[in-house]
Amino acid sequence: ASSQSFDGATVTTPVIVFPGNKPGPRLCMTAAIHGDEINGIEIIRRVLNDLRPADLSGTVIAVPIVNYLGYARGSRYLPDRRDLNRFFPGSRTGSAASRIAHSFFHDIAKHCHAVVDFHTGSFDRSNLPQVRGDLRSPAVLEFTRGFGATAVLHSPGSRGMLRRAVSEIGIPAVTFEVGSPMRLEPGEIDVGVQAMHTLLHKMGMTRS
């Protein structure tokens, strides 16, 4: 449940759990924490469509639209203008952003072995495909080596970001920036899909 309306109606967000037939790590993919950043939604859809349980070791957990209220409005922000990616790990009794962040962090993210959070440039900015993470962490540094021919930038991240909050509890997490907001960009999406298949292979989850 990602939020509640003023009259108590629950707003739900799909969570896709794709288990393989063999044991292995749990990889979490997320997108649309900013509701107008949609390239990651399509990257996740294509990666999941390419997977086969018989060929997968471990589990892929995907949340294609974390900020459903922002996505439904075509907005980067929640309806109260808060940036969800500044509220992790959240609070059970705080603002709507804090409660959404708390639910996602404790019910999903902290049960994974690694997290990839897809973003794009904000507003009118386009970002070349790049992985961002706190490379002072040996676990994060090693994780970034799995994305193949993708640029990697050292970036500790701002307080409240999902990847920073997850990394601080010992789970390697990165932001994957790709393209521009408010549009689907086939070239950038193809790069993201290829990078994720390379990562799945590096983690021993697939053999493709």
Coordinates of C-alpha atoms in Angstrom, one line a residue:
A1 CA 0.0 0.0 0.0
S2 CA 1.7 3.2 -1.2
S3 CA -0.7 5.7 0.4
Q4 CA -4.2 6.5 1.5
S5 CA -6.6 9.1 0.3
F6 CA -8.3 11.6 2.6
D7 CA -11.3 9.3 2.8
G8 CA -9.3 6.3 3.7
A9 CA -9.2 4.5 0.3
T10 CA -5.9 2.6 -0.1
V11 CA -3.6 3.3 -3.1
T12 CA -1.7 0.2 -4.0
T13 CA 1.5 -0.3 -6.0
P14 CA 2.3 -3.5 -7.9
V15 CA 5.2 -5.5 -6.5
I16 CA 6.4 -8.3 -8.9
V17 CA 8.3 -11.2 -7.3
F18 CA 10.0 -13.5 -9.9
P19 CA 11.5 -16.6 -8.3
G20 CA 13.9 -18.8 -10.2
N21 CA 14.0 -22.6 -9.9
K22 CA 17.4 -22.5 -8.3
P23 CA 18.6 -20.7 -5.1
G24 CA 20.5 -17.5 -5.4
P25 CA 20.5 -13.8 -4.4
R26 CA 17.5 -11.5 -4.3
L27 CA 17.9 -8.5 -6.6
C28 CA 15.5 -5.6 -6.3
M29 CA 14.8 -3.2 -9.2
T30 CA 12.8 0.0 -8.7
A31 CA 11.6 2.9 -10.9
A32 CA 9.5 6.0 -10.8
I33 CA 10.3 7.1 -7.3
H34 CA 10.0 10.3 -9.2
G35 CA 6.7 9.9 -11.0
D36 CA 7.7 11.5 -14.2
E37 CA 10.8 9.4 -14.8
I38 CA 9.5 6.5 -16.9
N39 CA 12.4 5.0 -18.8
G40 CA 13.1 2.7 -15.8
I41 CA 9.5 1.4 -15.9
E42 CA 10.1 0.0 -19.4
I43 CA 13.6 -1.3 -18.6
I44 CA 12.1 -3.3 -15.8
R45 CA 9.2 -4.6 -18.0
R46 CA 11.6 -5.8 -20.7
V47 CA 14.1 -7.4 -18.2
L48 CA 11.2 -9.4 -16.5
N49 CA 9.8 -10.4 -19.9
D50 CA 13.2 -11.9 -20.8
L51 CA 13.5 -14.0 -17.7
R52 CA 12.6 -17.7 -17.4
P53 CA 12.3 -19.5 -14.1
A54 CA 14.2 -22.5 -15.3
D55 CA 17.2 -20.4 -16.2
L56 CA 17.2 -18.1 -13.1
S57 CA 19.1 -18.6 -9.8
G58 CA 17.6 -16.5 -7.1
T59 CA 14.8 -14.0 -7.2
V60 CA 14.1 -10.7 -8.9
I61 CA 11.8 -8.4 -7.0
A62 CA 10.6 -5.4 -9.1
V63 CA 8.6 -2.3 -8.2
P64 CA 8.2 -0.5 -11.5
I65 CA 6.3 2.4 -10.1
V66 CA 7.2 3.3 -6.5
N67 CA 5.6 6.8 -6.5
Y68 CA 2.2 5.8 -8.0
L69 CA 0.5 9.1 -7.0
G70 CA 3.2 11.1 -8.8
Y71 CA 3.2 8.8 -11.8
A72 CA -0.6 9.1 -12.2
R73 CA -0.2 12.9 -12.3
G74 CA 2.9 13.0 -14.5
S75 CA 4.7 14.7 -11.6
R76 CA 8.1 14.2 -10.1
Y77 CA 6.6 14.8 -6.7
L78 CA 3.9 13.5 -4.4
P79 CA 0.7 15.5 -4.4
D80 CA 1.9 17.5 -1.4
R81 CA 5.1 18.5 -3.4
R82 CA 7.4 16.3 -1.3
D83 CA 10.3 14.5 -3.1
L84 CA 9.9 10.8 -2.0
N85 CA 13.6 10.2 -2.6
R86 CA 14.5 12.4 0.3
F87 CA 12.5 10.5 3.0
F88 CA 14.1 7.0 3.2
P89 CA 14.2 5.0 5.4
G90 CA 11.0 6.8 6.4
S91 CA 8.8 6.8 9.5
R92 CA 5.6 5.0 10.3
T93 CA 4.0 8.1 11.8
G94 CA 5.4 10.9 9.6
S95 CA 4.2 12.6 6.5
A96 CA 2.8 10.7 3.5
A97 CA 6.2 10.5 2.0
S98 CA 7.7 9.2 5.2
R99 CA 5.1 6.5 5.5
I100 CA 5.5 5.4 1.9
A101 CA 9.3 5.3 2.3
H102 CA 9.0 3.4 5.6
S103 CA 6.7 0.7 4.1
F104 CA 8.8 0.2 1.0
F105 CA 12.1 0.2 2.9
H106 CA 11.1 -2.2 5.7
D107 CA 8.7 -4.5 3.7
I108 CA 10.8 -4.8 0.5
A109 CA 14.2 -3.2 0.2
K110 CA 15.9 -4.5 3.4
H111 CA 15.0 -8.1 2.4
C112 CA 17.0 -7.9 -0.8
H113 CA 20.7 -8.6 -1.4
A114 CA 21.2 -5.7 -3.8
V115 CA 19.1 -2.8 -5.2
V116 CA 19.1 -1.0 -8.5
D117 CA 17.0 2.2 -8.5
F118 CA 16.3 3.7 -12.0
H119 CA 16.1 7.4 -12.5
T120 CA 16.4 10.0 -15.3
G121 CA 17.5 13.5 -15.5
S122 CA 15.1 15.9 -13.8
F123 CA 13.0 18.6 -15.5
D124 CA 14.6 19.4 -18.9
R125 CA 17.9 17.5 -18.3
S126 CA 18.9 14.3 -20.0
N127 CA 21.4 12.0 -18.3
L128 CA 23.7 9.7 -20.2
P129 CA 23.4 6.1 -18.9
Q130 CA 25.4 6.0 -15.7
V131 CA 25.5 4.1 -12.4
R132 CA 25.9 6.2 -9.3
G133 CA 27.0 4.8 -5.9
D134 CA 29.1 5.4 -2.8
L135 CA 32.4 3.8 -4.1
R136 CA 34.0 4.1 -0.6
S137 CA 31.9 1.0 0.2
P138 CA 33.7 -2.1 -1.0
A139 CA 30.4 -3.9 -1.5
V140 CA 29.0 -1.1 -3.6
L141 CA 32.3 -0.8 -5.6
E142 CA 32.2 -4.5 -6.4
F143 CA 28.5 -4.3 -7.3
T144 CA 29.1 -1.5 -9.8
R145 CA 31.5 -3.7 -11.7
G146 CA 28.7 -5.9 -12.8
F147 CA 27.0 -3.4 -15.2
G148 CA 29.4 -4.0 -18.2
A149 CA 30.3 -1.0 -20.3
T150 CA 28.4 1.5 -18.3
A151 CA 29.9 4.7 -16.8
V152 CA 30.2 4.7 -13.0
L153 CA 30.2 7.8 -10.9
H154 CA 31.2 8.1 -7.2
S155 CA 28.3 9.8 -5.4
P156 CA 27.5 9.2 -1.8
G157 CA 24.0 10.6 -2.4
S158 CA 21.9 13.0 -0.4
R159 CA 20.4 12.0 3.0
G160 CA 17.0 10.4 2.4
M161 CA 17.8 8.8 -0.9
L162 CA 16.8 5.2 -1.3
R163 CA 20.3 4.0 -2.3
R164 CA 22.0 5.8 0.5
A165 CA 19.6 4.4 3.1
V166 CA 19.9 0.9 1.8
S167 CA 23.7 1.1 1.5
E168 CA 23.9 2.3 5.1
I169 CA 22.5 -1.0 6.4
G170 CA 25.0 -3.0 4.4
I171 CA 23.1 -3.8 1.2
P172 CA 24.8 -2.6 -2.0
A173 CA 22.6 -0.1 -3.8
V174 CA 23.0 2.1 -6.8
T175 CA 21.1 4.7 -8.8
F176 CA 21.0 3.9 -12.6
E177 CA 20.4 7.2 -14.4
V178 CA 19.2 6.9 -18.0
G179 CA 17.8 9.6 -20.2
S180 CA 15.1 12.3 -19.8
P181 CA 11.8 12.5 -17.8
M182 CA 8.3 12.4 -19.3
R183 CA 9.2 10.2 -22.3
L184 CA 10.2 6.7 -23.3
E185 CA 13.6 6.7 -25.1
P186 CA 14.3 3.5 -27.0
G187 CA 18.0 3.9 -27.3
E188 CA 18.6 4.6 -23.6
I189 CA 16.1 1.8 -22.6
D190 CA 18.1 -0.7 -24.7
V191 CA 21.3 0.3 -22.9
G192 CA 19.6 -0.2 -19.5
V193 CA 18.2 -3.6 -20.5
Q194 CA 21.6 -4.8 -21.7
A195 CA 23.3 -3.5 -18.5
M196 CA 20.8 -5.4 -16.3
H197 CA 21.3 -8.6 -18.2
T198 CA 25.0 -8.2 -17.8
L199 CA 24.5 -7.6 -14.1
L200 CA 22.3 -10.7 -13.7
H201 CA 25.0 -12.8 -15.3
K202 CA 27.7 -11.3 -13.1
M203 CA 25.7 -12.1 -10.0
G204 CA 25.4 -15.7 -11.1
M205 CA 21.6 -15.4 -11.5
T206 CA 21.6 -16.1 -15.3
R207 CA 23.9 -17.7 -17.8
S208 CA 23.0 -15.7 -20.9

